[in-house]
Amino acid sequence: MAKKTVRDIEVKGKKVLMRVDFNVPIKDGVITDDTRIKAALSTINYVIDNGGKAILMSHLGRVKTEDDKASKTLAPIAKRLEELLGKTVNFVSETRGEKVENAVASLKDGEVMMIENTRFEDIDGKKESKNDPELGKYWASLADVFVIDAFGTAHRSHASNVGVASNIEAVAGFLMEKEIKFIGGVVENPQKPLVAILGGAKVSDKIGVIESLIEKADKIIIGGGMMFTFLKALGKNIGSSLLEADKVELATSLMEKAKAKGVELILPVDTVVAKEFKNDTEFKTVSVDAVEDGWMGLDIGADSVKLFAEALKGVKTVVWNGPMGVFEMENYAKGTIGICKAIAGLDEAITIIGGGDSAAAAEQLGYADDFSHISTGGGASLEYLEGKELPGIAAISEK
Ligand code: ADP
Ligand code: MG
């Protein structure tokens, strides 16, 4: 299944409604990280360079009451976008109505306008977030075609994605196209051998992903806090490491399932244990068979990094979700750094990161450019990796 993209349609002279992801962190009216705005430029520029009239819309945070509006306006974002585009962005501080319609009517080819935060429509009856059919229809009425480039909300059926798309044709923007190519590629048609490296805090967050990837991967490597639930299931002592006692049985059944499918499930052989959950405390590396009471595992050890790196050799696709340890603390960051380096060094493989904290780790460490793809959607990438159909992607026309 190939989705139509903005390249497959005529944009010249067309009113092109674009659902972008400008959900950026803002503190006291100042944007603290404009990565998402920069990321949206390629599709916006494509549309205007080809003579389209760009009508932008995005959500920002959650909006529950009138009081939320002041801190959730897209006005500062429109300003930043102007700087980045080097072009006027006609920002209309409404989500619908005469002002919006007049701005659309006076938009010339190659010009850009933007409407207010789509979630201002949530104040009265959650029209945006509950996909009120009238709202989607209204926004669609402003345009000729619709470009969806907000992957982060693709797992939700909102008026600003699914709602509009049920009224006019929707195509993918370049960011969305890349997510479909890489994350969709893992789920639908991965280049094999495929290895999944899963970490992060909890098994319960990742059950769906593990279950889905067991069906597809050749190897599954487990680190992070969730490794201890698996080690416990193998009868090992895990001290005061993170344990989800109610998931031990599940861990056992996942290991059995992997075995039955011929999927190699690889667990760490050593761990960095500490006395307390903090950086400045006593810590040491021990075998996973030698964790004592009163110690908690906060990272994988050096032998595990070696073992995992070895398992990555010669693979064609790697998908990494979740840090190997508490990488926010220096003393427990080595496992994550080691794995990040090992994946980044795989020149022949498609390498994908599908998780907010793992992506942050790769960026902090300066390896972001060495990956084939770093997914931008936290919840959306997880659900996509779980093999679910995302409504915001399903809404895009097939080629
Ligand atoms: P992602 O956002 O990449 O999907 P998660 O949100 O699932 O990752 O998990 C990230 C968190 O897991 C980090 O804050 C990290 O500190 C925590 N973590 C990793 N290993 C451990 C561990 N051994 N014990 C406790 N927390 C851990
Ligand atoms: Mg996270």
GROMACS .gro file of C-alpha atoms and ligand atoms in nm:
model
  427
    1MET     CA    1   0.000   0.000   0.000
    2ALA     CA    2   0.153   0.323  -0.111
    3LYS     CA    3   0.004   0.648   0.002
    4LYS     CA    4  -0.036   0.954  -0.217
    5THR     CA    5   0.197   1.236  -0.131
    6VAL     CA    6   0.200   1.604  -0.204
    7ARG     CA    7   0.417   1.520  -0.509
    8ASP     CA    8   0.128   1.326  -0.662
    9ILE     CA    9  -0.111   1.619  -0.679
   10GLU     CA   10  -0.126   1.953  -0.855
   11VAL     CA   11  -0.084   2.232  -0.601
   12LYS     CA   12  -0.047   2.526  -0.837
   13GLY     CA   13  -0.327   2.775  -0.779
   14LYS     CA   14  -0.484   2.540  -0.527
   15LYS     CA   15  -0.588   2.617  -0.173
   16VAL     CA   16  -0.383   2.363   0.018
   17LEU     CA   17  -0.491   2.302   0.376
   18MET     CA   18  -0.194   2.160   0.568
   19ARG     CA   19  -0.218   1.983   0.904
   20VAL     CA   20   0.128   2.032   1.047
   21ASP     CA   21   0.271   1.955   1.390
   22PHE     CA   22   0.363   2.282   1.559
   23ASN     CA   23   0.310   2.139   1.905
   24VAL     CA   24   0.633   2.288   2.036
   25PRO     CA   25   0.739   2.364   2.392
   26ILE     CA   26   0.665   2.727   2.483
   27LYS     CA   27   0.761   2.897   2.809
   28ASP     CA   28   0.632   3.245   2.889
   29GLY     CA   29   0.551   3.304   2.525
   30VAL     CA   30   0.896   3.195   2.408
   31ILE     CA   31   0.953   2.884   2.197
   32THR     CA   32   1.218   2.675   2.370
   33ASP     CA   33   1.267   2.422   2.091
   34ASP     CA   34   1.169   2.492   1.730
   35THR     CA   35   1.272   2.155   1.586
   36ARG     CA   36   0.917   2.072   1.483
   37ILE     CA   37   0.870   2.402   1.302
   38LYS     CA   38   1.194   2.350   1.113
   39ALA     CA   39   1.093   1.995   1.031
   40ALA     CA   40   0.771   2.119   0.869
   41LEU     CA   41   0.948   2.360   0.634
   42SER     CA   42   1.024   2.114   0.357
   43THR     CA   43   0.659   2.035   0.287
   44ILE     CA   44   0.547   2.396   0.329
   45ASN     CA   45   0.819   2.518   0.096
   46TYR     CA   46   0.730   2.253  -0.159
   47VAL     CA   47   0.369   2.372  -0.164
   48ILE     CA   48   0.445   2.742  -0.195
   49ASP     CA   49   0.738   2.700  -0.433
   50ASN     CA   50   0.501   2.514  -0.661
   51GLY     CA   51   0.243   2.790  -0.653
   52GLY     CA   52   0.007   2.654  -0.391
   53LYS     CA   53  -0.176   2.869  -0.135
   54ALA     CA   54  -0.080   2.726   0.202
   55ILE     CA   55  -0.335   2.728   0.483
   56LEU     CA   56  -0.165   2.590   0.792
   57MET     CA   57  -0.323   2.441   1.099
   58SER     CA   58  -0.190   2.267   1.408
   59HIS     CA   59  -0.276   2.191   1.764
   60LEU     CA   60  -0.072   2.313   2.059
   61GLY     CA   61  -0.101   2.143   2.396
   62ARG     CA   62  -0.441   2.088   2.551
   63VAL     CA   63  -0.704   2.357   2.569
   64LYS     CA   64  -0.984   2.312   2.821
   65THR     CA   65  -1.102   2.660   2.916
   66GLU     CA   66  -1.099   3.016   2.779
   67ASP     CA   67  -0.816   3.088   3.024
   68ASP     CA   68  -0.591   2.836   2.846
   69LYS     CA   69  -0.607   3.036   2.524
   70ALA     CA   70  -0.347   3.297   2.620
   71SER     CA   71  -0.073   3.039   2.675
   72LYS     CA   72  -0.182   2.815   2.388
   73THR     CA   73  -0.203   3.060   2.101
   74LEU     CA   74  -0.007   2.980   1.786
   75ALA     CA   75   0.087   3.348   1.745
   76PRO     CA   76   0.452   3.306   1.854
   77ILE     CA   77   0.481   3.006   1.626
   78ALA     CA   78   0.354   3.201   1.327
   79LYS     CA   79   0.621   3.461   1.402
   80ARG     CA   80   0.898   3.205   1.423
   81LEU     CA   81   0.773   3.044   1.104
   82GLU     CA   82   0.792   3.380   0.927
   83GLU     CA   83   1.158   3.408   1.024
   84LEU     CA   84   1.234   3.055   0.912
   85LEU     CA   85   1.047   3.087   0.582
   86GLY     CA   86   1.166   3.441   0.518
   87LYS     CA   87   0.810   3.514   0.417
   88THR     CA   88   0.497   3.670   0.561
   89VAL     CA   89   0.266   3.431   0.742
   90ASN     CA   90  -0.081   3.576   0.769
   91PHE     CA   91  -0.186   3.455   1.112
   92VAL     CA   92  -0.558   3.465   1.185
   93SER     CA   93  -0.637   3.438   1.554
   94GLU     CA   94  -0.954   3.239   1.493
   95THR     CA   95  -1.023   2.878   1.405
   96ARG     CA   96  -1.323   2.957   1.188
   97GLY     CA   97  -1.549   3.238   1.073
   98GLU     CA   98  -1.541   3.542   0.853
   99LYS     CA   99  -1.183   3.648   0.931
  100VAL     CA  100  -1.055   3.306   0.838
  101GLU     CA  101  -1.265   3.294   0.522
  102ASN     CA  102  -1.155   3.642   0.413
  103ALA     CA  103  -0.791   3.555   0.467
  104VAL     CA  104  -0.833   3.242   0.256
  105ALA     CA  105  -1.009   3.440  -0.017
  106SER     CA  106  -0.729   3.694  -0.040
  107LEU     CA  107  -0.449   3.435  -0.035
  108LYS     CA  108  -0.240   3.444  -0.354
  109ASP     CA  109  -0.039   3.163  -0.509
  110GLY     CA  110   0.275   3.099  -0.304
  111GLU     CA  111   0.143   3.275   0.005
  112VAL     CA  112   0.105   3.134   0.354
  113MET     CA  113  -0.159   3.178   0.621
  114MET     CA  114  -0.221   3.004   0.949
  115ILE     CA  115  -0.526   2.964   1.167
  116GLU     CA  116  -0.537   2.940   1.547
  117ASN     CA  117  -0.474   2.632   1.757
  118THR     CA  118  -0.721   2.366   1.643
  119ARG     CA  119  -0.780   2.271   2.004
  120PHE     CA  120  -0.945   2.605   2.077
  121GLU     CA  121  -1.237   2.409   1.933
  122ASP     CA  122  -1.217   2.176   2.234
  123ILE     CA  123  -1.341   2.435   2.482
  124ASP     CA  124  -1.699   2.392   2.376
  125GLY     CA  125  -1.766   2.022   2.336
  126LYS     CA  126  -1.424   1.886   2.231
  127LYS     CA  127  -1.510   1.939   1.865
  128GLU     CA  128  -1.152   1.895   1.748
  129SER     CA  129  -1.053   1.601   1.968
  130LYS     CA  130  -1.383   1.420   1.926
  131ASN     CA  131  -1.381   1.472   1.553
  132ASP     CA  132  -1.705   1.667   1.529
  133PRO     CA  133  -1.818   1.604   1.169
  134GLU     CA  134  -1.932   1.964   1.115
  135LEU     CA  135  -1.593   2.100   1.210
  136GLY     CA  136  -1.401   1.873   0.975
  137LYS     CA  137  -1.645   1.963   0.701
  138TYR     CA  138  -1.600   2.332   0.769
  139TRP     CA  139  -1.221   2.322   0.757
  140ALA     CA  140  -1.238   2.113   0.441
  141SER     CA  141  -1.463   2.377   0.284
  142LEU     CA  142  -1.176   2.626   0.305
  143ALA     CA  143  -0.954   2.425   0.072
  144ASP     CA  144  -0.917   2.223  -0.247
  145VAL     CA  145  -0.678   1.963  -0.113
  146PHE     CA  146  -0.549   1.850   0.223
  147VAL     CA  147  -0.194   1.763   0.323
  148ILE     CA  148  -0.140   1.565   0.643
  149ASP     CA  149   0.210   1.611   0.780
  150ALA     CA  150   0.147   1.567   1.153
  151PHE     CA  151   0.253   1.215   1.243
  152GLY     CA  152   0.240   1.281   1.618
  153THR     CA  153  -0.141   1.285   1.612
  154ALA     CA  154  -0.187   1.012   1.352
  155HIS     CA  155  -0.303   0.766   1.619
  156ARG     CA  156  -0.598   0.992   1.697
  157SER     CA  157  -0.915   1.057   1.501
  158HIS     CA  158  -0.944   1.431   1.519
  159ALA     CA  159  -1.138   1.682   1.311
  160SER     CA  160  -0.809   1.832   1.187
  161ASN     CA  161  -0.692   1.506   1.032
  162VAL     CA  162  -0.960   1.241   0.985
  163GLY     CA  163  -1.247   1.490   0.987
  164VAL     CA  164  -1.112   1.704   0.705
  165ALA     CA  165  -0.998   1.396   0.511
  166SER     CA  166  -1.349   1.257   0.501
  167ASN     CA  167  -1.452   1.561   0.297
  168ILE     CA  168  -1.160   1.635   0.062
  169GLU     CA  169  -0.871   1.432  -0.068
  170ALA     CA  170  -0.583   1.394   0.176
  171VAL     CA  171  -0.222   1.330   0.079
  172ALA     CA  172   0.090   1.285   0.288
  173GLY     CA  173   0.351   1.555   0.343
  174PHE     CA  174   0.718   1.465   0.345
  175LEU     CA  175   0.744   1.401   0.720
  176MET     CA  176   0.447   1.171   0.711
  177GLU     CA  177   0.585   1.000   0.402
  178LYS     CA  178   0.910   0.925   0.586
  179GLU     CA  179   0.731   0.784   0.889
  180ILE     CA  180   0.522   0.558   0.666
  181LYS     CA  181   0.830   0.447   0.474
  182PHE     CA  182   1.038   0.359   0.779
  183ILE     CA  183   0.805   0.270   1.065
  184GLY     CA  184   0.544   0.134   0.826
  185GLY     CA  185   0.826  -0.053   0.653
  186VAL     CA  186   0.923  -0.234   0.973
  187VAL     CA  187   0.567  -0.339   1.034
  188GLU     CA  188   0.470  -0.433   0.683
  189ASN     CA  189   0.772  -0.543   0.490
  190PRO     CA  190   1.099  -0.526   0.682
  191GLN     CA  191   1.433  -0.594   0.522
  192LYS     CA  192   1.555  -0.900   0.707
  193PRO     CA  193   1.726  -0.983   0.933
  194LEU     CA  194   1.529  -0.747   1.155
  195VAL     CA  195   1.641  -0.680   1.510
  196ALA     CA  196   1.436  -0.495   1.767
  197ILE     CA  197   1.610  -0.343   2.067
  198LEU     CA  198   1.361  -0.261   2.336
  199GLY     CA  199   1.423  -0.082   2.661
  200GLY     CA  200   1.272   0.197   2.863
  201ALA     CA  201   1.103   0.181   3.193
  202LYS     CA  202   0.815  -0.059   3.181
  203VAL     CA  203   0.713  -0.382   3.014
  204SER     CA  204   0.353  -0.271   3.034
  205ASP     CA  205   0.422   0.025   2.801
  206LYS     CA  206   0.576  -0.202   2.543
  207ILE     CA  207   0.373  -0.524   2.552
  208GLY     CA  208   0.198  -0.444   2.226
  209VAL     CA  209   0.527  -0.363   2.055
  210ILE     CA  210   0.697  -0.681   2.178
  211GLU     CA  211   0.401  -0.893   2.072
  212SER     CA  212   0.390  -0.735   1.729
  213LEU     CA  213   0.765  -0.756   1.672
  214ILE     CA  214   0.788  -1.119   1.783
  215GLU     CA  215   0.593  -1.193   1.467
  216LYS     CA  216   0.844  -1.009   1.248
  217ALA     CA  217   1.186  -0.984   1.403
  218ASP     CA  218   1.471  -1.233   1.386
  219LYS     CA  219   1.607  -1.115   1.719
  220ILE     CA  220   1.462  -0.918   2.007
  221ILE     CA  221   1.703  -0.759   2.250
  222ILE     CA  222   1.572  -0.644   2.584
  223GLY     CA  223   1.733  -0.389   2.815
  224GLY     CA  224   1.616  -0.101   3.032
  225GLY     CA  225   1.397  -0.131   3.336
  226MET     CA  226   1.181  -0.393   3.172
  227MET     CA  227   1.467  -0.644   3.156
  228PHE     CA  228   1.424  -0.717   3.525
  229THR     CA  229   1.072  -0.850   3.483
  230PHE     CA  230   1.215  -1.094   3.229
  231LEU     CA  231   1.511  -1.184   3.453
  232LYS     CA  232   1.270  -1.241   3.739
  233ALA     CA  233   1.067  -1.469   3.515
  234LEU     CA  234   1.385  -1.672   3.467
  235GLY     CA  235   1.404  -1.712   3.844
  236LYS     CA  236   1.685  -1.467   3.903
  237ASN     CA  237   1.724  -1.242   4.202
  238ILE     CA  238   1.681  -0.881   4.095
  239GLY     CA  239   1.720  -0.701   4.427
  240SER     CA  240   1.520  -0.381   4.431
  241SER     CA  241   1.531  -0.331   4.054
  242LEU     CA  242   1.218  -0.214   3.875
  243LEU     CA  243   0.975  -0.504   3.872
  244GLU     CA  244   0.625  -0.537   3.738
  245ALA     CA  245   0.521  -0.836   3.940
  246ASP     CA  246   0.194  -0.871   3.751
  247LYS     CA  247   0.386  -0.899   3.422
  248VAL     CA  248   0.621  -1.183   3.516
  249GLU     CA  249   0.387  -1.444   3.373
  250LEU     CA  250   0.354  -1.240   3.057
  251ALA     CA  251   0.732  -1.219   3.029
  252THR     CA  252   0.748  -1.599   3.054
  253SER     CA  253   0.489  -1.643   2.783
  254LEU     CA  254   0.663  -1.388   2.558
  255MET     CA  255   0.988  -1.582   2.595
  256GLU     CA  256   0.809  -1.907   2.515
  257LYS     CA  257   0.641  -1.749   2.216
  258ALA     CA  258   0.973  -1.620   2.086
  259LYS     CA  259   1.125  -1.965   2.122
  260ALA     CA  260   0.837  -2.129   1.939
  261LYS     CA  261   0.874  -1.882   1.654
  262GLY     CA  262   1.249  -1.923   1.632
  263VAL     CA  263   1.304  -1.563   1.737
  264GLU     CA  264   1.617  -1.515   1.942
  265LEU     CA  265   1.529  -1.319   2.257
  266ILE     CA  266   1.846  -1.177   2.405
  267LEU     CA  267   1.868  -1.053   2.762
  268PRO     CA  268   2.158  -0.872   2.932
  269VAL     CA  269   2.429  -1.077   3.100
  270ASP     CA  270   2.538  -0.804   3.337
  271THR     CA  271   2.394  -0.494   3.496
  272VAL     CA  272   2.507  -0.179   3.670
  273VAL     CA  273   2.353  -0.191   4.016
  274ALA     CA  274   2.328   0.096   4.260
  275LYS     CA  275   2.233   0.143   4.623
  276GLU     CA  276   1.981   0.414   4.550
  277PHE     CA  277   1.798   0.564   4.253
  278LYS     CA  278   2.039   0.852   4.213
  279ASN     CA  279   2.364   0.930   4.042
  280ASP     CA  280   2.568   0.998   4.352
  281THR     CA  281   2.554   0.668   4.528
  282GLU     CA  282   2.760   0.351   4.539
  283PHE     CA  283   2.738   0.150   4.216
  284LYS     CA  284   2.907  -0.148   4.049
  285THR     CA  285   2.868  -0.385   3.757
  286VAL     CA  286   2.763  -0.741   3.837
  287SER     CA  287   2.648  -1.050   3.649
  288VAL     CA  288   2.270  -1.080   3.623
  289ASP     CA  289   2.316  -1.394   3.833
  290ALA     CA  290   2.474  -1.201   4.116
  291VAL     CA  291   2.236  -0.917   4.196
  292GLU     CA  292   2.212  -0.888   4.574
  293ASP     CA  293   1.928  -0.762   4.786
  294GLY     CA  294   1.952  -0.391   4.857
  295TRP     CA  295   2.083  -0.312   4.506
  296MET     CA  296   1.890  -0.198   4.202
  297GLY     CA  297   1.985  -0.241   3.836
  298LEU     CA  298   1.995   0.091   3.657
  299ASP     CA  299   2.183   0.004   3.339
  300ILE     CA  300   2.311  -0.285   3.134
  301GLY     CA  301   2.678  -0.369   3.183
  302ALA     CA  302   2.969  -0.357   2.939
  303ASP     CA  303   2.949  -0.728   2.855
  304SER     CA  304   2.585  -0.685   2.759
  305VAL     CA  305   2.672  -0.394   2.534
  306LYS     CA  306   2.927  -0.620   2.362
  307LEU     CA  307   2.679  -0.905   2.337
  308PHE     CA  308   2.410  -0.678   2.188
  309ALA     CA  309   2.653  -0.512   1.948
  310GLU     CA  310   2.760  -0.855   1.830
  311ALA     CA  311   2.396  -0.950   1.770
  312LEU     CA  312   2.356  -0.644   1.550
  313LYS     CA  313   2.628  -0.740   1.305
  314GLY     CA  314   2.510  -0.809   0.954
  315VAL     CA  315   2.146  -0.719   1.015
  316LYS     CA  316   1.944  -0.525   0.760
  317THR     CA  317   1.698  -0.343   0.983
  318VAL     CA  318   1.723  -0.227   1.343
  319VAL     CA  319   1.442  -0.067   1.533
  320TRP     CA  320   1.532   0.079   1.870
  321ASN     CA  321   1.273   0.178   2.125
  322GLY     CA  322   1.365   0.271   2.480
  323PRO     CA  323   1.696   0.348   2.654
  324MET     CA  324   1.902   0.065   2.805
  325GLY     CA  325   1.929   0.231   3.143
  326VAL     CA  326   1.861   0.547   3.339
  327PHE     CA  327   2.061   0.747   3.086
  328GLU     CA  328   1.956   1.076   3.244
  329MET     CA  329   2.210   0.997   3.517
  330GLU     CA  330   2.570   0.990   3.400
  331ASN     CA  331   2.670   0.676   3.587
  332TYR     CA  332   2.393   0.475   3.419
  333ALA     CA  333   2.418   0.614   3.068
  334LYS     CA  334   2.695   0.392   2.930
  335GLY     CA  335   2.466   0.112   2.818
  336THR     CA  336   2.248   0.349   2.619
  337ILE     CA  337   2.552   0.528   2.477
  338GLY     CA  338   2.711   0.197   2.378
  339ILE     CA  339   2.400   0.070   2.205
  340CYS     CA  340   2.337   0.403   2.036
  341LYS     CA  341   2.693   0.399   1.899
  342ALA     CA  342   2.664   0.037   1.790
  343ILE     CA  343   2.344   0.105   1.594
  344ALA     CA  344   2.473   0.434   1.453
  345GLY     CA  345   2.778   0.248   1.323
  346LEU     CA  346   2.576   0.003   1.115
  347ASP     CA  347   2.629   0.155   0.773
  348GLU     CA  348   2.457  -0.119   0.575
  349ALA     CA  349   2.140  -0.134   0.781
  350ILE     CA  350   1.820   0.065   0.797
  351THR     CA  351   1.829   0.207   1.148
  352ILE     CA  352   1.520   0.345   1.313
  353ILE     CA  353   1.444   0.501   1.649
  354GLY     CA  354   1.082   0.489   1.758
  355GLY     CA  355   1.064   0.643   2.103
  356GLY     CA  356   1.082   0.987   2.256
  357ASP     CA  357   1.348   0.916   2.517
  358SER     CA  358   1.563   0.704   2.286
  359ALA     CA  359   1.545   0.980   2.026
  360ALA     CA  360   1.645   1.236   2.287
  361ALA     CA  361   1.938   1.015   2.388
  362ALA     CA  362   2.060   0.986   2.028
  363GLU     CA  363   2.030   1.361   1.983
  364GLN     CA  364   2.209   1.444   2.308
  365LEU     CA  365   2.490   1.207   2.214
  366GLY     CA  366   2.526   1.360   1.870
  367TYR     CA  367   2.432   1.047   1.675
  368ALA     CA  368   2.098   1.160   1.539
  369ASP     CA  369   2.229   1.205   1.184
  370ASP     CA  370   2.362   0.852   1.173
  371PHE     CA  371   2.017   0.697   1.189
  372SER     CA  372   1.804   0.634   0.882
  373HIS     CA  373   1.499   0.761   1.064
  374ILE     CA  374   1.405   0.903   1.401
  375SER     CA  375   1.034   0.895   1.449
  376THR     CA  376   0.875   1.215   1.573
  377GLY     CA  377   0.566   1.066   1.731
  378GLY     CA  378   0.582   0.909   2.077
  379GLY     CA  379   0.239   0.749   2.112
  380ALA     CA  380   0.189   0.734   1.737
  381SER     CA  381   0.513   0.546   1.672
  382LEU     CA  382   0.439   0.298   1.950
  383GLU     CA  383   0.093   0.224   1.813
  384TYR     CA  384   0.231   0.203   1.460
  385LEU     CA  385   0.497  -0.046   1.575
  386GLU     CA  386   0.224  -0.241   1.750
  387GLY     CA  387   0.086  -0.301   1.403
  388LYS     CA  388  -0.226  -0.093   1.456
  389GLU     CA  389  -0.384   0.100   1.176
  390LEU     CA  390  -0.345   0.469   1.256
  391PRO     CA  391  -0.656   0.668   1.163
  392GLY     CA  392  -0.450   0.970   1.054
  393ILE     CA  393  -0.264   0.749   0.804
  394ALA     CA  394  -0.566   0.546   0.697
  395ALA     CA  395  -0.728   0.879   0.601
  396ILE     CA  396  -0.463   0.946   0.335
  397SER     CA  397  -0.550   0.840  -0.019
  398GLU     CA  398  -0.382   0.540  -0.174
  399LYS     CA  399  -0.175   0.594  -0.486
  400ADP     P1  400   1.097   0.582   2.497
  400ADP     O1  401   1.044   0.721   2.523
  400ADP     O2  402   1.224   0.584   2.417
  400ADP     O3  403   0.993   0.490   2.441
  400ADP     P2  404   1.043   0.501   2.768
  400ADP     O4  405   0.961   0.622   2.789
  400ADP     O5  406   0.974   0.371   2.759
  400ADP     O6  407   1.139   0.522   2.641
  400ADP     O7  408   1.147   0.486   2.889
  400ADP     C1  409   1.242   0.582   2.920
  400ADP     C2  410   1.274   0.583   3.066
  400ADP     O8  411   1.313   0.454   3.113
  400ADP     C3  412   1.388   0.673   3.097
  400ADP     O9  413   1.342   0.782   3.173
  400ADP     C4  414   1.483   0.585   3.178
  400ADP    O10  415   1.540   0.651   3.289
  400ADP     C5  416   1.396   0.472   3.222
  400ADP     N1  417   1.476   0.352   3.253
  400ADP     C6  418   1.561   0.287   3.174
  400ADP     N2  419   1.621   0.185   3.237
  400ADP     C7  420   1.573   0.186   3.362
  400ADP     C8  421   1.598   0.106   3.479
  400ADP     N3  422   1.685   0.005   3.477
  400ADP     N4  423   1.531   0.136   3.592
  400ADP     C9  424   1.444   0.238   3.595
  400ADP     N5  425   1.415   0.317   3.489
  400ADP    C10  426   1.479   0.292   3.374
  401MG      MG  427   0.925   0.803   2.687
   0.00000   0.00000   0.00000
